[in-house]
Every structure is written in C-alpha cells, then in structure tokens.
Coordinates of C-alpha atoms and ligand atoms in Angstrom, one line a residue:
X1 CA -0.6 14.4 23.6
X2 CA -2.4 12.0 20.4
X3 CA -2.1 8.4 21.7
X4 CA 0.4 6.1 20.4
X5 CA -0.8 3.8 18.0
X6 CA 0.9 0.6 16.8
X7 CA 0.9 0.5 12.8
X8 CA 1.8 -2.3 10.9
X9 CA 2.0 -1.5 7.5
X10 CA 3.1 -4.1 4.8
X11 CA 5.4 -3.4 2.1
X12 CA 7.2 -0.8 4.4
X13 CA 11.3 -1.4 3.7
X14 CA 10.7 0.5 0.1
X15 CA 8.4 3.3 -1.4
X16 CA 5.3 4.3 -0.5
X17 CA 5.4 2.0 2.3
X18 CA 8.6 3.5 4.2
X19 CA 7.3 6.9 3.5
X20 CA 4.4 5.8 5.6
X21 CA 6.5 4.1 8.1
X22 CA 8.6 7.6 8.5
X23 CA 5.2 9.6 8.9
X24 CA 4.1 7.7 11.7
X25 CA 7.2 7.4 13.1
X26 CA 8.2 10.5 13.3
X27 CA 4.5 11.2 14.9
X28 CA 5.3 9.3 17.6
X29 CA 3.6 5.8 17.0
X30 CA 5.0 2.5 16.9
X31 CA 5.7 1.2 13.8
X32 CA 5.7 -2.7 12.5
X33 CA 7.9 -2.8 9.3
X34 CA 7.3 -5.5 6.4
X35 CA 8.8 -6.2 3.1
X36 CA 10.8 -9.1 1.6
X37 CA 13.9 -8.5 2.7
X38 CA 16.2 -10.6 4.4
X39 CA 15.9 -10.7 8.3
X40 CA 19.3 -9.1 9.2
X41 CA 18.6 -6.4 6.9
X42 CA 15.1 -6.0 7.9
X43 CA 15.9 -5.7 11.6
X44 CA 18.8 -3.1 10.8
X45 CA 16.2 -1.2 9.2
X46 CA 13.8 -0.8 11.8
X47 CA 16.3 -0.3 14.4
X48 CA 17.2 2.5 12.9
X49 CA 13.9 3.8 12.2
X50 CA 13.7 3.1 16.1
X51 CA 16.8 5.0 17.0
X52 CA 15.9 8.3 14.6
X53 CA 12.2 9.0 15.9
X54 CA 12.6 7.3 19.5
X55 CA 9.5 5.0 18.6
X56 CA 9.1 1.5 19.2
X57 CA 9.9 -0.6 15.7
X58 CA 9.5 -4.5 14.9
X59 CA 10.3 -6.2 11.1
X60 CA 8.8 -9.0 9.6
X61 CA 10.1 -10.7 6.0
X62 CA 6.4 -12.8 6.0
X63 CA 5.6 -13.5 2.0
X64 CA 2.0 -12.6 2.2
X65 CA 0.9 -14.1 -1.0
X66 CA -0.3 -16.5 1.0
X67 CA -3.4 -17.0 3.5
X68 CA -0.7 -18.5 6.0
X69 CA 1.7 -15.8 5.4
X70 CA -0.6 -12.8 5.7
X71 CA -1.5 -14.7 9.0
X72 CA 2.2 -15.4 10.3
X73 CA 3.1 -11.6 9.5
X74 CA -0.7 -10.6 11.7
X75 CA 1.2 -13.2 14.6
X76 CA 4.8 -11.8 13.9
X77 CA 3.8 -8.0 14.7
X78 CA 1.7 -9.3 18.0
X79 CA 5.0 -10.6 19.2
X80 CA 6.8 -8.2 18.2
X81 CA 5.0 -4.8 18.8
X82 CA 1.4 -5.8 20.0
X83 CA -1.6 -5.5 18.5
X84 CA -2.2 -3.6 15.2
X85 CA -4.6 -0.1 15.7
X86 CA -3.8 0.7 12.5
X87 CA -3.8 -1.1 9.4
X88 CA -1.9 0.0 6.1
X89 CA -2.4 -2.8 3.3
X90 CA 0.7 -1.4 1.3
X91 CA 2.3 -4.5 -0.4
X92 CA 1.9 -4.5 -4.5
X93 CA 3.3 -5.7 -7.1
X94 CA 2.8 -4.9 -11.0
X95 CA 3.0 -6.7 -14.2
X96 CA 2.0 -5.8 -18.0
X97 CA 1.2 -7.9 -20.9
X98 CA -2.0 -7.8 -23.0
X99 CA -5.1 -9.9 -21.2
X100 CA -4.8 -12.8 -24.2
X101 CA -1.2 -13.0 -23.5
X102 CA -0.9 -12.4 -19.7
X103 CA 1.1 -15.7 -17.9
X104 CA -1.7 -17.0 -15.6
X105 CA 0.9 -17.2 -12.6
X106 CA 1.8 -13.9 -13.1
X107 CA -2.2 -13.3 -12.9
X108 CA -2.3 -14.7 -9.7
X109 CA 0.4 -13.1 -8.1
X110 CA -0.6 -10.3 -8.8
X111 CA -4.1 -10.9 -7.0
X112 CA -2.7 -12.5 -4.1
X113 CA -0.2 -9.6 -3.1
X114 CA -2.8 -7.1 -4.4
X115 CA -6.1 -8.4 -3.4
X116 CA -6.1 -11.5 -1.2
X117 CA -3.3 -10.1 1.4
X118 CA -5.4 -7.6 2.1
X119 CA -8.4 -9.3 2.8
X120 CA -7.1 -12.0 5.2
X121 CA -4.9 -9.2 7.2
X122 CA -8.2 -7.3 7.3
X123 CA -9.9 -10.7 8.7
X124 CA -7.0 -11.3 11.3
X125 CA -7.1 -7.7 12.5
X126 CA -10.8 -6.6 13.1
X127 CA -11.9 -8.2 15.5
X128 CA -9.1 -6.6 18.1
X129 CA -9.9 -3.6 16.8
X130 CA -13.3 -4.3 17.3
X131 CA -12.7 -5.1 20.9
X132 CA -11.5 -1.5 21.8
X133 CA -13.9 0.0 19.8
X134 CA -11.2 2.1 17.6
X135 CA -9.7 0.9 14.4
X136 CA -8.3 2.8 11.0
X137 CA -7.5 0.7 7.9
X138 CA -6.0 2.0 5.2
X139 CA -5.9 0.3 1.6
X140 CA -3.6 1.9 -0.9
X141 CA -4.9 0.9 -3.8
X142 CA -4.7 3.0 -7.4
X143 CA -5.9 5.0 -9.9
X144 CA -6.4 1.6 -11.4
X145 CA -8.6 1.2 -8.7
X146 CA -10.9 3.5 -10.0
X147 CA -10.1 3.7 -14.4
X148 CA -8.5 1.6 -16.7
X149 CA -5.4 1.4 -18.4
X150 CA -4.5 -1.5 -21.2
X151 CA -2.1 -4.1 -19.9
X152 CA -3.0 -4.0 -16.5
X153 CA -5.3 -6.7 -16.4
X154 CA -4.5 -8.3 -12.9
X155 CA -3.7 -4.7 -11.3
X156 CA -6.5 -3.5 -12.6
X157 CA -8.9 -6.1 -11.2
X158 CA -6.9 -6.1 -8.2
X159 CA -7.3 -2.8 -7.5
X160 CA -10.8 -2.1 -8.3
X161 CA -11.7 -5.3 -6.3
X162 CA -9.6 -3.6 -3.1
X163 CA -12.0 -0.4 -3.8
X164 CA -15.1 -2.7 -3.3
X165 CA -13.5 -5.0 -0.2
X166 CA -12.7 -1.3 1.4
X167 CA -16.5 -0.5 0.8
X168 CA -17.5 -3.5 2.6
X169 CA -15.2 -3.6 5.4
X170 CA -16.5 0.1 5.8
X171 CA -20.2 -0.8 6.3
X172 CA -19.4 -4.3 7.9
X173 CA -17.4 -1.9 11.0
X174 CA -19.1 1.8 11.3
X175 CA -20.7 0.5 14.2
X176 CA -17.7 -0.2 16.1
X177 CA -15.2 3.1 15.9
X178 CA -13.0 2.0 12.9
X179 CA -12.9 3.5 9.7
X180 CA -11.8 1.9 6.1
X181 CA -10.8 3.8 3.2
X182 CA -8.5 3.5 0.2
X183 CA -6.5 5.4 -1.2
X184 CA -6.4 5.5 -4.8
X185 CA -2.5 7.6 -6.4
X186 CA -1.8 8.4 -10.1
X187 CA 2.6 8.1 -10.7
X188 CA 4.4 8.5 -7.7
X189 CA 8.1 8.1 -7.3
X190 CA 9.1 4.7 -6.2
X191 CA 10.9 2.0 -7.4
X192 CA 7.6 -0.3 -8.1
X193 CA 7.1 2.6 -11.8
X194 CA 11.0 1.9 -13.1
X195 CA 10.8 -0.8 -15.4
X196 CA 7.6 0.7 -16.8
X197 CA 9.8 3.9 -17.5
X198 CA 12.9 2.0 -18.5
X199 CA 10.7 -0.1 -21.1
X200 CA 9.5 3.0 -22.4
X201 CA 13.3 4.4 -22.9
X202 CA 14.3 1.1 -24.1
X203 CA 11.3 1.0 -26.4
X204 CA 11.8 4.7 -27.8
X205 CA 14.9 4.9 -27.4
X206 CA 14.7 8.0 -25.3
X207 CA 16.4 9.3 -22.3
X208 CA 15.1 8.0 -19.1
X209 CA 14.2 11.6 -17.6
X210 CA 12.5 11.7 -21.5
X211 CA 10.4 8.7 -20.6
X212 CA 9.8 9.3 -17.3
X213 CA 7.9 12.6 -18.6
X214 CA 6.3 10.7 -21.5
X215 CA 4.6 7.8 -18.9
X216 CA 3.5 10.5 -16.3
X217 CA 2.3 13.3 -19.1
X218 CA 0.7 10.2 -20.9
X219 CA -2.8 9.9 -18.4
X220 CA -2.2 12.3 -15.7
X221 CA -2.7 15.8 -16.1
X222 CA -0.5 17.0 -14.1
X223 CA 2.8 16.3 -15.3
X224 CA 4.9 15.2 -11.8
X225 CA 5.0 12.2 -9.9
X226 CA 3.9 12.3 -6.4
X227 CA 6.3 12.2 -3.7
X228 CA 6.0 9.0 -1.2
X229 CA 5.8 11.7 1.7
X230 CA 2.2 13.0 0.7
X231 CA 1.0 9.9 0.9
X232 CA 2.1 9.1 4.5
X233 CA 0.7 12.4 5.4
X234 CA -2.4 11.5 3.9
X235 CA -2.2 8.7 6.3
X236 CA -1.6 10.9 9.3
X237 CA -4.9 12.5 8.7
X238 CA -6.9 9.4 8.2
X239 CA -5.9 8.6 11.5
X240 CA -6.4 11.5 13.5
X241 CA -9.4 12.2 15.3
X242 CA -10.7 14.8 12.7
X243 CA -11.0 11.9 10.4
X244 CA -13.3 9.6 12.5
X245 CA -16.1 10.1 9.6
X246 CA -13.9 9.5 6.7
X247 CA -15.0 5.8 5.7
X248 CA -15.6 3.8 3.1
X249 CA -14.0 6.4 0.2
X250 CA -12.2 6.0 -2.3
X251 CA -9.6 8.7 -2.2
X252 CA -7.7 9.7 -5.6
X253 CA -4.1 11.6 -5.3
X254 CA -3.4 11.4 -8.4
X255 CA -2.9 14.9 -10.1
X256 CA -6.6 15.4 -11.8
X257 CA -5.9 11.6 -13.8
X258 CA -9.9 10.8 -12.9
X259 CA -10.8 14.0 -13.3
X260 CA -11.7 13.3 -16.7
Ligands
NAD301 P1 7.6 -0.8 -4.1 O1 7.9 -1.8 -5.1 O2 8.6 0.3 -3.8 O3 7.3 -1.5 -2.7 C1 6.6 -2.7 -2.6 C2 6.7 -3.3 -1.2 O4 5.9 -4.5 -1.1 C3 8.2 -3.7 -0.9 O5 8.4 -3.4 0.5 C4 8.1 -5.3 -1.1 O6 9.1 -5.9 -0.3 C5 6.7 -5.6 -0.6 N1 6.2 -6.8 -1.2 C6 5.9 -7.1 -2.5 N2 5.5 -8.4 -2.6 C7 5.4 -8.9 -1.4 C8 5.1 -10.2 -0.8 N3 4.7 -11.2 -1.6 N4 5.1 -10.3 0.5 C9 5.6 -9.3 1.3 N5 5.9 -8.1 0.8 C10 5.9 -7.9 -0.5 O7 6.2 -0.2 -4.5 P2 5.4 1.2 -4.2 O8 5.3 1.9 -5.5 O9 5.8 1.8 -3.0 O10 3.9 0.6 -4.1 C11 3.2 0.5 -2.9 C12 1.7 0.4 -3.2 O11 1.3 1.5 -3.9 C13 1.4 -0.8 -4.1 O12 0.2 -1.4 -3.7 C14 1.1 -0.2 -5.4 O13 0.3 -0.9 -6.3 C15 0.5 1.2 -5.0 N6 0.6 2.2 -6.0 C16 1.8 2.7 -6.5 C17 1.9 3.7 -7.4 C18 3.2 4.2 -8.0 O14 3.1 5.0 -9.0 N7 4.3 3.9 -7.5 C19 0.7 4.2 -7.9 C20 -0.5 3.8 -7.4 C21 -0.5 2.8 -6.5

C-alpha cells in the first residue's frame, strides 16, 4: 500500500484547490483544507471530505497574505493533522488594469497571496521535511508564469517570480529527498476566470458561453478549459514514487498556449 501522506494545500474550499483536495483524498492521504471561508463552513467542508473518502481532514480560514498568517495556517495544520509531507501552494487571486493605472494595493495583494505566501509556507515547511528526508512541493503557478498577457501586471510578476522561487527551492533541497516543481495551466474552469468572462460579455455584449469561447480561443490553442481534476491528478503523479526526479520544472497544462 503507498504511504499516507498529510497534504496541506491552501486555497482548497474552491477550484483548483478542492480538486486537489478530492485527488488526494480519495488516494487515501490526509488532507489539510484552507480558504477564506468562515470556520463553521470550513469545518463542515472537510468533515465531509473526511466522511466520503475515510481520510483524515482538518480546515483552516488563516488569511495568508500575511507572513504571520502563512505561519498561523503552517501551526494550524500541525495541530490539526500533523506535519505537512506535501505542500500545494494553491491560494491566488487575480486583478486586471493597465500597469500605469493598476491601484498599488491591488499590486500588492496580488504578490502577497501570489508570491510571498508561498515563500514563507515554503520556509515554515522544509525543514521537517528535511528531517525525514522526503518532501514534494507543488507551486501552481500559470501560463503567466511562463508568457505574458497585457493587464496582468502583478499576476504576471507573481507568477514568473513563483517559477524562479520553485527553481531555487529545487536546488536549495535535491540533497535531501524533496522535490519542487510548478505547475504552470492555460484556462481552467473555476470560479477565479468568471469576471474575466463576464467582463468580456458585458463588454461585447455577447452571450456568456460566447465569451467564454472568445477568452479561451483568444491565447490558447486549444479551444477548452481544463478541468480542476487533471490538475489534481497531475498532483498525484508528482508525488508518487515515479516522480522522485521530477524537480525544479516548470510544467505547462495549458492546451499548446506556450507552444508558440
Ligand atoms: P479560486 O478563486 O477558485 O480559488 C482560490 C482559493 O484561494 C480559494 O479557496 C480562496 O479562499 C483562497 N484564497 C484567496 N486569497 C486568500 C488569502 N488571502 N488567504 C487564504 N486563502 C485565500 O481560484 P482557482 O482558479 O482555483 O486558482 C487556484 C490557483 O490556480 C491560483 O493560484 C491561480 O492563479 C492558479 N491558476 C488558475 C487558472 C484558471 O484559469 N483558473 C489558470 C492558471 C493558474
């Protein structure tokens, strides 16, 4: 039987995130859940993410756009579930506006959720995992990661700088049995892409399935979104034993977009 490992992955009660936390769940491993959400909903959550795979399941509501948050949610899920093996930095937000016009609070929001969480969860988790020798980090980062797209300024520095913090953590940690990558999706269907489509119908004044089409048709080549699930399959793999080489990379899932 694969060994139980306890996953904490932020920004797990919605999209990407809870398709992760289902993954793993249902593979057997204990699962800490995170999002802003409040506590009584949060806990109803993961008891019955508990109850449907017969894992073990914590929550945690800390705001980790904050050095003392990304710390309290790091103490939340010892208490809670133990100590992390596994590492999903999941938690992003988005905002557009042209650079010259972008609101400089929005700016750094958008790093702290984006960039900074993920570095001072990386800092609070590493050196348990390099205690047992065994560690997988997982950064979910973009497509933005890796190319550019106009009013994305803060995502897209975000995002490239969790590319180059991945690279690092991936050299800093190959001698000690954990691996880093990130992971780096075009479109895929979560809640975080709706006001981009919605401000495209609004804008056009098209249909919403019409704009939908329109934003995904309008970079990737490949004209669908990606479904949460492949993504927390992706994850499964990165943590399986056939993966222990995989670190450092930059992995794109994002229907040929950076193909070109
Ligand atoms: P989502 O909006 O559905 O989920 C975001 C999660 O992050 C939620 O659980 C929310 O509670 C949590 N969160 C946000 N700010 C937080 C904070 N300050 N403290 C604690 N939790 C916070 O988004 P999603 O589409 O599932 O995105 C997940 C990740 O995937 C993000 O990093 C995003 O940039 C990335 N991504 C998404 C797409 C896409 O097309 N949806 C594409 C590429 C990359």
């Amino acid at each position: 039987a694969n060994k139980s490992e306890i996953v904490l992955i932020t920004g797990s009660t919605s999209g990407i995130g809870l398709a992760v936390a289902r993954h793993m769940a249902e593979a057997g491993h204990t699962i800490m859940l995170h999002g802003l959400l409040e506590p009584a909903e949060g806990e109803k959550m993961a008891s019955a993410l508990a109850a449907e795979f017969d894992v073990r399941c914590g929550f945690s509501n800390a705001d980790i756009s904050t050095a003392e948050g990304a710390r309290q949610l790091v103490s939340d899920t010892r208490e809670s579930v133990g100590n992390p093996s596994v590492l999903v930095n999941n938690a992003g937000i988005q905002f557009t506006a042209s650079l010259h016009e972008f609101p400089a609070e929005r700016w750094d929001a958008v790093m702290a959720v984006n960039l900074s969480a993920p570095f001072h969860l990386m800092a609070e988790c590493i050196p348990a995992m390099r205690d047992a020798n065994w560690g997988r980090i997982i950064n979910i980062s973009s497509v933005h990661g890796l190319v550019a797209s106009a009013q994305k300024a803060a995502y897209c520095a975000a995002k490239h700088g969790l590319v180059g913090l991945t690279k690092v953590a991936a050299l800093e940690n190959a001698d000690a049995g954990i691996t880093v990558n990130a992971i780096c999706p075009g479109w895929v269907d979560t809640p975080l892409i709706e006001p981009q489509i919605k401000a495209l119908a609004e804008r056009e004044n098209i249909a919403i399935d019409d704009a939908k089409a329109r934003l995904i048709g309008a970079k990737q080549p490949m004209p669908v979104a990606t479904n949460p699930a492949a993504i927390g399959a992706m994850i499964g793999f990165l943590t399986s034993e056939a993966a222990k080489t995989i670190s450092g990379a930059s992995l794109p899932v994002d229907g040929a977009w950076t193909a070109q």
